[in-house]
Amino acid sequence: MADRFDLRREIEFNTRVKEVVFDEAAHTWTIKTDTGRIATARYCIMATGNLSTPRKPSIAGLDSFEGKWYHTGLWPHEGVDFTGLRVGVIGTGSSGVQSIPIIAKQAKHLYVFQRTANFSLPARNIPMPPEKERTHKAEYPARRRAAYDTPFGIAGHPPPVKSALAATEEERLNAYEAKWAEGGSISFLYSYTDLLLNKEANDTASEFVRRKIRATVKDSKTAELLCPNDHPIGTKRLILDTDYYETFNRTNVTLVDIRSKPIREITPTGLRTKDAEYALDAIVFATGFDAMTGAMKEIDIHTDAGLSIQAKWEDGPRTYLGLMVAGFPNLFMITGPQSPGVKTQMILSCEQHVDWIAGCVQYLRDHGLTRIEAEEEAEDDWVQHNNEVADRTLYPLASSWYMGANIPGKPRIFMPYVGGVPAYKKKCDEVAAKGYEGFRLGTAREEERFAAN
Ligand code: NA7
């Protein structure tokens, strides 16, 4: 892509942005980096990602550990060979669940330290048959257009038409079995209309997966520990795996419940829980990310009047459309909090934001404008709408990274917009068509007199 679009000359590689400051008189952002390079730009677009700030828990004693430790989000590019080693994996989200079967095949012994069990479905990954690849690629433009009309931004799954509670037990079992055999998470959640809306409906799908876990894992105590029981299926990221539950039938794998017996400390030779000590040569932290707001808050983003993103988002993120933040003119976000981003196909949502921002910047240029800022009231309304939509679903019932629940002390607010891609895109397009409704527009020469929308 970089070569095809001749992008390399526009990119500063190996550069970390430390601070970005808005100059209110000039209507520009100044971007300061760790290489000393400073850039000034009319607009600043934060494409810093939702899952880009890996987070390692502060467990006492890690500095004393004599083995090697890794974080799944900072994996060495050259790979890691665990052959013959005693390995501990901490964390059983997507990253843990997908790496555990592979590490188990190499390690002498693998200890999986689980605090919370998660639902996982078979990925059914196989080499792509060439014919399927050809027909799929030939349909790219039509698929992309169709994807914009689906809630998750993913084409090719017929939307459900029926409530799970309107189906008979036998119908439901057949439907879930078929989806289990096919693989995929969206397709599974698309079995019925109300799996993410109604707890009773959801229970039927959650119980189906628990039965699969019990049927797969031979040791009944281990199976029971692996059965999620604290959240409805789909309200945390629904994991896809290859042989995850089967891995616990291996003799070199031990599941350790750190919910009832928490980790106390890491020692030079391993890890100590409340009731036991585990000798380890390597530790893998699969403990996730400071999701959705972490990367933005890591950079010192502020205006020359002194308002900072850290202060503004102290009680949780506030945005207008997940695209801009009141008080921070000319600063855009790609898939910011309160946009559908992480609850959709990311590439599509990134594309929609990029197109919207490009259209906006073009509009400002065409109208001789140099400043755009979200209005407080529009932002308040959007945050409220975002919360109301989430509260109509089961999502807030889970202690997920969508809620900020995985970071001690982080405010618990449901961050993604779950009203679906079509409703969101329609709103963004309407806002633009109305001359950027809910935004104040202005010019550097006329700071005081913002053009009314
Ligand atoms: P996740 O989904 O946030 O999972 C992190 C896991 O680490 C989860 O099982 C946590 O348990 C566990 N965790 C976190 N802190 C601790 C401590 N202190 N002690 C023990 N266990 C801990 O991150 P992933 O990287 O797996 O996946 C992130 C997303 O990337 C994923 O959803 C996909 O969208 C791609 P907890 O549930 O908090 O009890």
Short mmCIF file of C-alpha atoms and ligand atoms in Angstrom, two decimals:
data_model
loop_
_atom_site.label_atom_id
_atom_site.label_comp_id
_atom_site.label_asym_id
_atom_site.label_seq_id
_atom_site.Cartn_x
_atom_site.Cartn_y
_atom_site.Cartn_z
CA MET A 1 0.00 0.00 0.00
CA ALA A 2 2.79 2.39 0.98
CA ASP A 3 4.55 1.86 -2.34
CA ARG A 4 1.41 1.78 -4.45
CA PHE A 5 0.30 5.15 -3.11
CA ASP A 6 3.83 6.55 -2.71
CA LEU A 7 3.30 7.18 0.99
CA ARG A 8 6.75 6.54 2.43
CA ARG A 9 7.97 10.09 1.88
CA GLU A 10 5.04 11.35 4.00
CA ILE A 11 5.76 9.12 7.00
CA GLU A 12 8.14 9.69 9.93
CA PHE A 13 9.03 6.17 11.07
CA ASN A 14 10.21 5.23 14.58
CA THR A 15 8.78 8.40 16.03
CA ARG A 16 6.67 8.69 19.16
CA VAL A 17 4.42 11.72 19.61
CA LYS A 18 4.74 13.12 23.13
CA GLU A 19 2.68 16.30 23.08
CA VAL A 20 0.22 18.08 20.81
CA VAL A 21 -0.82 21.67 21.55
CA PHE A 22 -3.49 23.82 19.92
CA ASP A 23 -2.58 27.41 19.15
CA GLU A 24 -5.81 29.36 19.43
CA ALA A 25 -4.55 32.46 17.59
CA ALA A 26 -3.22 30.59 14.57
CA HIS A 27 -5.72 27.71 14.58
CA THR A 28 -2.94 25.16 14.30
CA TRP A 29 -1.70 22.13 16.21
CA THR A 30 1.95 21.78 17.12
CA ILE A 31 3.08 18.16 17.36
CA LYS A 32 6.16 17.40 19.45
CA THR A 33 7.98 14.07 19.16
CA ASP A 34 10.60 12.07 21.00
CA THR A 35 13.08 12.60 18.16
CA GLY A 36 12.98 16.35 18.66
CA ARG A 37 11.15 16.84 15.38
CA ILE A 38 8.31 19.35 15.70
CA ALA A 39 5.53 19.71 13.15
CA THR A 40 2.77 22.27 12.82
CA ALA A 41 -0.49 21.52 11.06
CA ARG A 42 -3.93 23.03 10.68
CA TYR A 43 -5.59 19.72 11.52
CA CYS A 44 -4.45 16.86 13.71
CA ILE A 45 -5.98 13.41 13.15
CA MET A 46 -5.51 10.91 15.96
CA ALA A 47 -5.35 7.47 14.35
CA THR A 48 -3.85 6.03 17.52
CA GLY A 49 -6.05 2.95 17.74
CA ASN A 50 -8.30 1.36 20.31
CA LEU A 51 -6.13 -1.56 21.37
CA SER A 52 -2.65 -0.13 21.06
CA THR A 53 -1.63 0.51 24.66
CA PRO A 54 -0.68 -2.90 26.13
CA ARG A 55 -1.16 -3.16 29.85
CA LYS A 56 0.74 -5.31 32.29
CA PRO A 57 -0.67 -5.58 35.81
CA SER A 58 1.52 -4.33 38.60
CA ILE A 59 2.26 -7.61 40.34
CA ALA A 60 4.91 -7.38 43.05
CA GLY A 61 8.25 -8.99 42.33
CA LEU A 62 8.34 -8.98 38.51
CA ASP A 63 11.69 -7.18 38.57
CA SER A 64 13.18 -10.09 40.49
CA PHE A 65 12.00 -12.74 37.98
CA GLU A 66 15.00 -14.57 36.53
CA GLY A 67 13.17 -15.98 33.52
CA LYS A 68 11.83 -14.08 30.53
CA TRP A 69 8.47 -12.40 30.36
CA TYR A 70 6.39 -11.22 27.41
CA HIS A 71 3.20 -9.29 26.71
CA THR A 72 0.98 -10.59 23.91
CA GLY A 73 0.59 -7.03 22.62
CA LEU A 74 4.38 -6.51 22.45
CA TRP A 75 5.37 -9.86 20.98
CA PRO A 76 8.96 -10.12 19.70
CA HIS A 77 8.93 -9.97 15.89
CA GLU A 78 11.39 -12.84 15.67
CA GLY A 79 8.99 -15.10 17.61
CA VAL A 80 9.48 -17.02 20.86
CA ASP A 81 10.33 -20.67 21.26
CA PHE A 82 9.00 -22.16 24.50
CA THR A 83 10.32 -25.66 23.82
CA GLY A 84 11.20 -27.44 27.03
CA LEU A 85 10.16 -24.52 29.26
CA ARG A 86 7.71 -24.20 32.13
CA VAL A 87 5.47 -21.36 31.04
CA GLY A 88 2.75 -19.36 32.82
CA VAL A 89 0.10 -17.47 30.86
CA ILE A 90 -1.81 -14.82 32.80
CA GLY A 91 -5.08 -13.79 31.17
CA THR A 92 -7.73 -15.59 29.15
CA GLY A 93 -9.15 -12.96 26.78
CA SER A 94 -8.74 -13.34 23.00
CA SER A 95 -4.95 -13.05 23.20
CA GLY A 96 -4.59 -15.72 25.90
CA VAL A 97 -7.13 -18.08 24.38
CA GLN A 98 -5.50 -17.90 20.95
CA SER A 99 -1.91 -18.28 22.14
CA ILE A 100 -2.47 -20.95 24.81
CA PRO A 101 -2.98 -23.89 22.36
CA ILE A 102 0.21 -22.95 20.50
CA ILE A 103 2.34 -22.44 23.61
CA ALA A 104 0.98 -25.72 25.05
CA LYS A 105 2.36 -27.62 22.05
CA GLN A 106 5.87 -26.30 22.74
CA ALA A 107 6.11 -25.97 26.50
CA LYS A 108 7.25 -28.65 28.88
CA HIS A 109 4.41 -27.54 31.10
CA LEU A 110 1.91 -24.72 30.73
CA TYR A 111 0.09 -23.13 33.67
CA VAL A 112 -2.91 -21.01 32.65
CA PHE A 113 -3.74 -18.45 35.34
CA GLN A 114 -7.41 -17.64 34.85
CA ARG A 115 -9.29 -14.92 36.70
CA THR A 116 -12.42 -14.90 34.54
CA ALA A 117 -13.61 -17.53 32.08
CA ASN A 118 -14.63 -16.27 28.64
CA PHE A 119 -16.83 -17.66 25.91
CA SER A 120 -14.95 -18.90 22.87
CA LEU A 121 -16.16 -20.46 19.62
CA PRO A 122 -14.25 -22.47 17.04
CA ALA A 123 -12.60 -20.26 14.42
CA ARG A 124 -12.56 -23.12 11.86
CA ASN A 125 -9.58 -21.54 10.14
CA ILE A 126 -8.49 -23.40 7.05
CA PRO A 127 -6.32 -22.53 4.07
CA MET A 128 -8.46 -20.43 1.73
CA PRO A 129 -9.54 -22.52 -1.29
CA PRO A 130 -8.21 -20.62 -4.35
CA GLU A 131 -11.62 -20.60 -6.03
CA LYS A 132 -13.26 -19.06 -2.96
CA GLU A 133 -10.55 -16.43 -2.79
CA ARG A 134 -11.09 -15.56 -6.47
CA THR A 135 -14.86 -15.20 -6.22
CA HIS A 136 -14.62 -13.32 -2.92
CA LYS A 137 -12.12 -10.82 -4.30
CA ALA A 138 -14.15 -10.35 -7.47
CA GLU A 139 -17.02 -9.23 -5.26
CA TYR A 140 -15.08 -6.77 -3.11
CA PRO A 141 -16.82 -3.53 -4.18
CA ALA A 142 -20.32 -5.01 -3.87
CA ARG A 143 -19.45 -6.58 -0.51
CA ARG A 144 -18.13 -3.28 0.83
CA ARG A 145 -21.29 -1.48 -0.26
CA ALA A 146 -23.47 -4.17 1.32
CA ALA A 147 -21.43 -4.10 4.54
CA TYR A 148 -22.43 -0.47 5.15
CA ASP A 149 -26.04 -1.66 5.44
CA THR A 150 -25.32 -4.15 8.22
CA PRO A 151 -25.10 -3.38 11.96
CA PHE A 152 -21.59 -4.80 12.40
CA GLY A 153 -20.33 -3.64 8.99
CA ILE A 154 -19.86 -7.21 7.83
CA ALA A 155 -21.55 -8.47 4.70
CA GLY A 156 -22.40 -12.06 3.90
CA HIS A 157 -24.37 -13.03 7.02
CA PRO A 158 -28.13 -12.96 6.51
CA PRO A 159 -29.66 -10.93 9.35
CA PRO A 160 -31.72 -12.92 11.85
CA VAL A 161 -35.47 -12.67 11.64
CA LYS A 162 -36.65 -14.48 14.73
CA SER A 163 -36.39 -14.22 18.50
CA ALA A 164 -34.60 -17.08 20.24
CA LEU A 165 -37.62 -17.35 22.50
CA ALA A 166 -39.94 -17.88 19.54
CA ALA A 167 -37.96 -20.97 18.50
CA THR A 168 -38.41 -24.44 19.99
CA GLU A 169 -35.57 -25.98 22.00
CA GLU A 170 -34.85 -28.35 19.13
CA GLU A 171 -34.77 -25.52 16.55
CA ARG A 172 -32.40 -23.55 18.72
CA LEU A 173 -30.06 -26.49 19.20
CA ASN A 174 -29.97 -27.14 15.46
CA ALA A 175 -29.29 -23.48 14.75
CA TYR A 176 -26.47 -23.19 17.31
CA GLU A 177 -24.95 -26.52 16.19
CA ALA A 178 -24.87 -25.31 12.59
CA LYS A 179 -23.17 -22.06 13.60
CA TRP A 180 -20.71 -23.92 15.85
CA ALA A 181 -19.78 -26.15 12.93
CA GLU A 182 -19.45 -23.21 10.55
CA GLY A 183 -17.26 -21.11 12.88
CA GLY A 184 -17.31 -17.35 13.41
CA SER A 185 -18.63 -15.04 16.09
CA ILE A 186 -20.88 -12.58 14.25
CA SER A 187 -22.60 -15.43 12.49
CA PHE A 188 -23.22 -17.15 15.85
CA LEU A 189 -24.67 -13.99 17.40
CA TYR A 190 -26.79 -13.62 14.28
CA SER A 191 -28.62 -16.84 15.13
CA TYR A 192 -31.50 -14.82 16.59
CA THR A 193 -32.57 -11.20 16.80
CA ASP A 194 -32.41 -10.82 20.55
CA LEU A 195 -29.25 -12.56 21.77
CA LEU A 196 -27.69 -9.22 22.75
CA LEU A 197 -30.95 -7.65 23.90
CA ASN A 198 -32.74 -10.16 26.09
CA LYS A 199 -31.11 -12.10 28.92
CA GLU A 200 -33.47 -15.06 28.65
CA ALA A 201 -32.77 -15.35 24.92
CA ASN A 202 -29.05 -15.00 25.56
CA ASP A 203 -29.13 -17.71 28.24
CA THR A 204 -30.05 -20.27 25.56
CA ALA A 205 -26.88 -19.49 23.57
CA SER A 206 -24.66 -19.14 26.67
CA GLU A 207 -25.83 -22.53 27.95
CA PHE A 208 -25.24 -24.14 24.54
CA VAL A 209 -21.57 -23.10 24.68
CA ARG A 210 -21.21 -24.18 28.31
CA ARG A 211 -22.50 -27.63 27.31
CA LYS A 212 -19.90 -27.74 24.51
CA ILE A 213 -17.16 -26.92 27.03
CA ARG A 214 -18.34 -29.67 29.39
CA ALA A 215 -18.48 -32.15 26.49
CA THR A 216 -14.96 -31.26 25.33
CA VAL A 217 -12.97 -30.98 28.57
CA LYS A 218 -12.54 -34.38 30.20
CA ASP A 219 -11.77 -33.28 33.76
CA SER A 220 -15.10 -32.07 35.11
CA LYS A 221 -13.58 -29.64 37.63
CA THR A 222 -11.47 -27.99 34.91
CA ALA A 223 -14.49 -27.91 32.60
CA GLU A 224 -16.57 -26.15 35.24
CA LEU A 225 -13.85 -23.55 35.81
CA LEU A 226 -13.74 -22.89 32.06
CA CYS A 227 -17.50 -22.29 31.91
CA PRO A 228 -18.17 -18.54 31.91
CA ASN A 229 -20.82 -17.58 34.43
CA ASP A 230 -20.45 -13.86 35.04
CA HIS A 231 -21.61 -12.35 31.74
CA PRO A 232 -24.00 -13.10 28.86
CA ILE A 233 -22.33 -14.49 25.73
CA GLY A 234 -21.32 -11.76 23.27
CA THR A 235 -21.23 -8.94 25.82
CA LYS A 236 -17.46 -9.28 26.04
CA ARG A 237 -15.51 -9.76 22.83
CA LEU A 238 -16.67 -13.20 21.68
CA ILE A 239 -13.45 -15.12 21.17
CA LEU A 240 -12.62 -17.40 18.25
CA ASP A 241 -10.10 -20.15 18.89
CA THR A 242 -8.41 -23.21 17.50
CA ASP A 243 -8.47 -26.11 19.95
CA TYR A 244 -8.64 -23.94 23.08
CA TYR A 245 -10.87 -26.18 25.21
CA GLU A 246 -9.23 -29.34 23.82
CA THR A 247 -5.87 -28.01 25.06
CA PHE A 248 -6.97 -28.59 28.67
CA ASN A 249 -7.05 -32.34 27.99
CA ARG A 250 -3.27 -32.32 27.53
CA THR A 251 -1.26 -33.71 30.40
CA ASN A 252 1.19 -30.78 30.25
CA VAL A 253 -1.49 -28.11 30.81
CA THR A 254 -2.87 -26.99 34.18
CA LEU A 255 -5.64 -24.47 34.71
CA VAL A 256 -5.10 -22.39 37.84
CA ASP A 257 -8.07 -20.50 39.28
CA ILE A 258 -6.76 -17.13 40.43
CA ARG A 259 -10.25 -15.80 41.11
CA SER A 260 -10.51 -17.83 44.32
CA LYS A 261 -6.77 -17.90 44.98
CA PRO A 262 -5.24 -14.69 43.60
CA ILE A 263 -1.66 -14.13 42.55
CA ARG A 264 0.34 -12.79 45.49
CA GLU A 265 3.72 -12.13 43.87
CA ILE A 266 6.22 -13.06 41.23
CA THR A 267 9.36 -14.62 42.65
CA PRO A 268 12.84 -15.05 41.07
CA THR A 269 11.85 -18.61 40.06
CA GLY A 270 8.13 -18.35 39.34
CA LEU A 271 4.86 -17.17 40.72
CA ARG A 272 3.13 -17.49 44.09
CA THR A 273 -0.65 -17.54 44.52
CA LYS A 274 -2.59 -17.50 47.75
CA ASP A 275 -2.07 -21.22 48.27
CA ALA A 276 0.70 -22.49 45.99
CA GLU A 277 3.96 -21.75 44.25
CA TYR A 278 4.59 -22.42 40.53
CA ALA A 279 8.11 -22.78 39.13
CA LEU A 280 8.29 -20.96 35.79
CA ASP A 281 10.92 -20.26 33.15
CA ALA A 282 8.75 -17.78 31.25
CA ILE A 283 5.65 -15.68 31.90
CA VAL A 284 3.26 -14.43 29.22
CA PHE A 285 1.03 -11.51 30.13
CA ALA A 286 -2.12 -11.80 28.02
CA THR A 287 -3.63 -9.06 30.14
CA GLY A 288 -4.96 -6.75 27.45
CA PHE A 289 -4.90 -3.07 26.73
CA ASP A 290 -5.89 0.29 28.14
CA ALA A 291 -8.58 0.19 25.48
CA MET A 292 -10.14 3.01 23.50
CA THR A 293 -8.78 5.93 25.53
CA GLY A 294 -5.31 4.71 26.58
CA ALA A 295 -3.36 5.84 23.52
CA MET A 296 -5.01 9.28 23.43
CA LYS A 297 -4.42 9.84 27.13
CA GLU A 298 -0.80 8.74 26.88
CA ILE A 299 -0.08 11.76 24.66
CA ASP A 300 -0.20 15.16 26.33
CA ILE A 301 -2.99 16.66 24.20
CA HIS A 302 -3.92 20.18 25.29
CA THR A 303 -4.84 23.65 24.10
CA ASP A 304 -2.75 26.70 24.80
CA ALA A 305 -5.56 27.77 27.16
CA GLY A 306 -4.65 24.77 29.32
CA LEU A 307 -7.49 22.31 28.69
CA SER A 308 -6.15 18.74 28.41
CA ILE A 309 -7.70 15.48 27.18
CA GLN A 310 -6.57 13.84 30.43
CA ALA A 311 -8.61 16.34 32.48
CA LYS A 312 -11.57 16.40 30.11
CA TRP A 313 -11.86 12.60 30.13
CA GLU A 314 -11.15 12.10 33.80
CA ASP A 315 -14.61 10.61 34.37
CA GLY A 316 -14.66 8.80 31.03
CA PRO A 317 -14.49 9.84 27.38
CA ARG A 318 -16.82 12.52 26.00
CA THR A 319 -16.98 13.03 22.25
CA TYR A 320 -19.32 14.19 19.51
CA LEU A 321 -19.85 11.23 17.16
CA GLY A 322 -16.55 9.73 18.34
CA LEU A 323 -14.98 12.11 15.81
CA MET A 324 -14.21 15.27 17.80
CA VAL A 325 -14.09 16.56 21.38
CA ALA A 326 -15.57 19.89 22.52
CA GLY A 327 -12.75 22.20 23.59
CA PHE A 328 -10.29 20.66 21.10
CA PRO A 329 -10.77 22.38 17.73
CA ASN A 330 -9.39 20.82 14.53
CA LEU A 331 -8.55 17.55 16.33
CA PHE A 332 -10.18 14.52 14.74
CA MET A 333 -10.18 10.90 15.87
CA ILE A 334 -10.41 7.75 13.75
CA THR A 335 -12.80 5.36 15.52
CA GLY A 336 -12.76 7.34 18.75
CA PRO A 337 -14.82 6.36 21.79
CA GLN A 338 -18.58 6.66 21.21
CA SER A 339 -18.20 5.66 17.57
CA PRO A 340 -19.04 2.10 16.37
CA GLY A 341 -15.37 1.22 15.65
CA VAL A 342 -14.55 -1.75 17.85
CA LYS A 343 -18.08 -3.14 17.65
CA THR A 344 -17.86 -3.34 13.85
CA GLN A 345 -15.51 -4.37 11.12
CA MET A 346 -12.69 -1.94 11.91
CA ILE A 347 -11.50 -1.39 8.35
CA LEU A 348 -14.93 -0.27 7.23
CA SER A 349 -15.34 2.02 10.23
CA CYS A 350 -11.89 3.52 9.71
CA GLU A 351 -12.75 4.12 6.05
CA GLN A 352 -16.02 5.83 6.98
CA HIS A 353 -14.24 8.16 9.41
CA VAL A 354 -11.44 8.93 6.97
CA ASP A 355 -13.97 9.78 4.26
CA TRP A 356 -15.99 11.94 6.65
CA ILE A 357 -12.93 13.83 7.88
CA ALA A 358 -11.61 14.32 4.34
CA GLY A 359 -15.03 15.70 3.34
CA CYS A 360 -15.04 17.99 6.36
CA VAL A 361 -11.57 19.39 5.71
CA GLN A 362 -12.49 19.94 2.07
CA TYR A 363 -15.65 21.79 3.15
CA LEU A 364 -13.66 24.04 5.49
CA ARG A 365 -11.16 24.84 2.73
CA ASP A 366 -13.90 25.51 0.20
CA HIS A 367 -15.53 27.95 2.59
CA GLY A 368 -12.35 29.72 3.66
CA LEU A 369 -12.69 28.36 7.21
CA THR A 370 -9.82 27.31 9.48
CA ARG A 371 -11.48 26.12 12.66
CA ILE A 372 -14.05 23.46 13.58
CA GLU A 373 -15.04 22.53 17.10
CA ALA A 374 -17.76 20.29 18.52
CA GLU A 375 -20.38 22.20 20.53
CA GLU A 376 -20.72 21.17 24.18
CA GLU A 377 -24.44 20.63 23.79
CA ALA A 378 -24.06 18.38 20.74
CA GLU A 379 -21.42 16.41 22.63
CA ASP A 380 -23.66 16.06 25.71
CA ASP A 381 -26.54 14.84 23.52
CA TRP A 382 -24.31 12.32 21.76
CA VAL A 383 -22.86 10.92 24.99
CA GLN A 384 -26.38 10.57 26.37
CA HIS A 385 -27.60 8.89 23.18
CA ASN A 386 -24.61 6.54 23.23
CA ASN A 387 -25.43 5.52 26.80
CA GLU A 388 -29.15 5.10 26.11
CA VAL A 389 -28.45 2.83 23.15
CA ALA A 390 -26.02 0.73 25.21
CA ASP A 391 -28.52 0.50 28.08
CA ARG A 392 -31.08 -1.07 25.75
CA THR A 393 -28.65 -3.97 25.24
CA LEU A 394 -27.00 -6.54 27.50
CA TYR A 395 -23.49 -5.12 26.90
CA PRO A 396 -23.23 -3.11 30.14
CA LEU A 397 -23.75 -6.34 32.14
CA ALA A 398 -20.17 -7.47 31.44
CA SER A 399 -16.98 -6.22 33.10
CA SER A 400 -15.29 -5.78 29.75
CA TRP A 401 -12.67 -3.52 28.21
CA TYR A 402 -15.61 -1.88 26.41
CA MET A 403 -16.56 -0.68 29.91
CA GLY A 404 -13.03 0.21 31.00
CA ALA A 405 -13.42 -2.55 33.59
CA ASN A 406 -10.02 -4.19 32.99
CA ILE A 407 -8.04 -1.17 34.19
CA PRO A 408 -8.06 -0.60 37.94
CA GLY A 409 -9.47 2.86 38.67
CA LYS A 410 -10.66 3.53 35.11
CA PRO A 411 -14.21 5.01 35.00
CA ARG A 412 -16.85 2.43 34.10
CA ILE A 413 -18.61 3.78 31.03
CA PHE A 414 -19.67 1.76 28.01
CA MET A 415 -17.46 3.31 25.33
CA PRO A 416 -18.39 2.01 21.86
CA TYR A 417 -21.53 3.12 20.00
CA VAL A 418 -23.71 0.05 19.51
CA GLY A 419 -26.53 1.54 17.44
CA GLY A 420 -25.02 -0.12 14.36
CA VAL A 421 -23.20 1.15 11.28
CA PRO A 422 -26.24 2.25 9.18
CA ALA A 423 -27.76 4.47 11.91
CA TYR A 424 -24.36 5.94 12.75
CA LYS A 425 -23.35 6.62 9.14
CA LYS A 426 -26.74 8.22 8.46
CA LYS A 427 -26.24 10.57 11.41
CA CYS A 428 -22.70 11.52 10.30
CA ASP A 429 -23.87 12.14 6.73
CA GLU A 430 -26.81 14.26 7.94
CA VAL A 431 -24.51 16.34 10.17
CA ALA A 432 -22.26 17.06 7.17
CA ALA A 433 -25.19 17.76 4.83
CA LYS A 434 -26.50 20.35 7.27
CA GLY A 435 -23.22 22.29 7.14
CA TYR A 436 -21.71 20.38 10.10
CA GLU A 437 -24.56 20.62 12.54
CA GLY A 438 -23.41 20.61 16.16
CA PHE A 439 -20.02 22.06 15.25
CA ARG A 440 -18.89 25.69 15.43
CA LEU A 441 -16.95 26.78 12.37
CA GLY A 442 -14.70 29.82 12.13
CA THR A 443 -11.66 31.48 10.64
CA ALA A 444 -8.35 32.51 12.16
CA ARG A 445 -9.02 36.11 11.29
CA GLU A 446 -12.40 36.19 12.97
CA GLU A 447 -11.88 34.12 16.10
CA GLU A 448 -14.72 35.75 17.97
CA ARG A 449 -17.32 35.51 15.25
CA PHE A 450 -17.88 31.84 14.50
CA ALA A 451 -20.09 31.34 11.53
CA ALA A 452 -23.40 29.87 12.64
CA ASN A 453 -24.36 26.58 11.07
P1 NA7 B 1 -8.60 -8.76 27.24
O1 NA7 B 1 -9.73 -9.27 26.44
O2 NA7 B 1 -8.77 -7.47 27.97
O3 NA7 B 1 -8.21 -9.93 28.28
C1 NA7 B 1 -7.29 -9.71 29.31
C2 NA7 B 1 -7.23 -10.93 30.20
O4 NA7 B 1 -6.26 -10.72 31.21
C3 NA7 B 1 -8.54 -11.21 30.93
O5 NA7 B 1 -8.69 -12.59 31.03
C4 NA7 B 1 -8.29 -10.57 32.29
O6 NA7 B 1 -9.07 -11.14 33.33
C5 NA7 B 1 -6.85 -10.91 32.50
N1 NA7 B 1 -6.22 -10.02 33.46
C6 NA7 B 1 -6.05 -8.68 33.37
N2 NA7 B 1 -5.41 -8.21 34.46
C7 NA7 B 1 -5.18 -9.28 35.24
C8 NA7 B 1 -4.58 -9.47 36.52
N3 NA7 B 1 -4.09 -8.43 37.19
N4 NA7 B 1 -4.50 -10.71 37.03
C9 NA7 B 1 -5.01 -11.73 36.34
N5 NA7 B 1 -5.60 -11.65 35.14
C10 NA7 B 1 -5.69 -10.44 34.60
O7 NA7 B 1 -7.28 -8.59 26.35
P2 NA7 B 1 -6.82 -9.42 25.06
O8 NA7 B 1 -5.48 -8.94 24.70
O9 NA7 B 1 -7.00 -10.87 25.26
O10 NA7 B 1 -7.85 -9.01 23.94
C11 NA7 B 1 -8.10 -7.63 23.66
C12 NA7 B 1 -8.78 -7.50 22.34
O11 NA7 B 1 -7.81 -7.63 21.29
C13 NA7 B 1 -9.78 -8.55 22.00
O12 NA7 B 1 -11.01 -8.33 22.61
C14 NA7 B 1 -9.86 -8.50 20.52
O13 NA7 B 1 -10.71 -7.43 20.13
C15 NA7 B 1 -8.44 -8.18 20.13
P3 NA7 B 1 -10.46 -10.44 33.80
O14 NA7 B 1 -11.45 -10.74 32.72
O15 NA7 B 1 -10.18 -8.95 33.91
O16 NA7 B 1 -10.76 -11.05 35.09
#
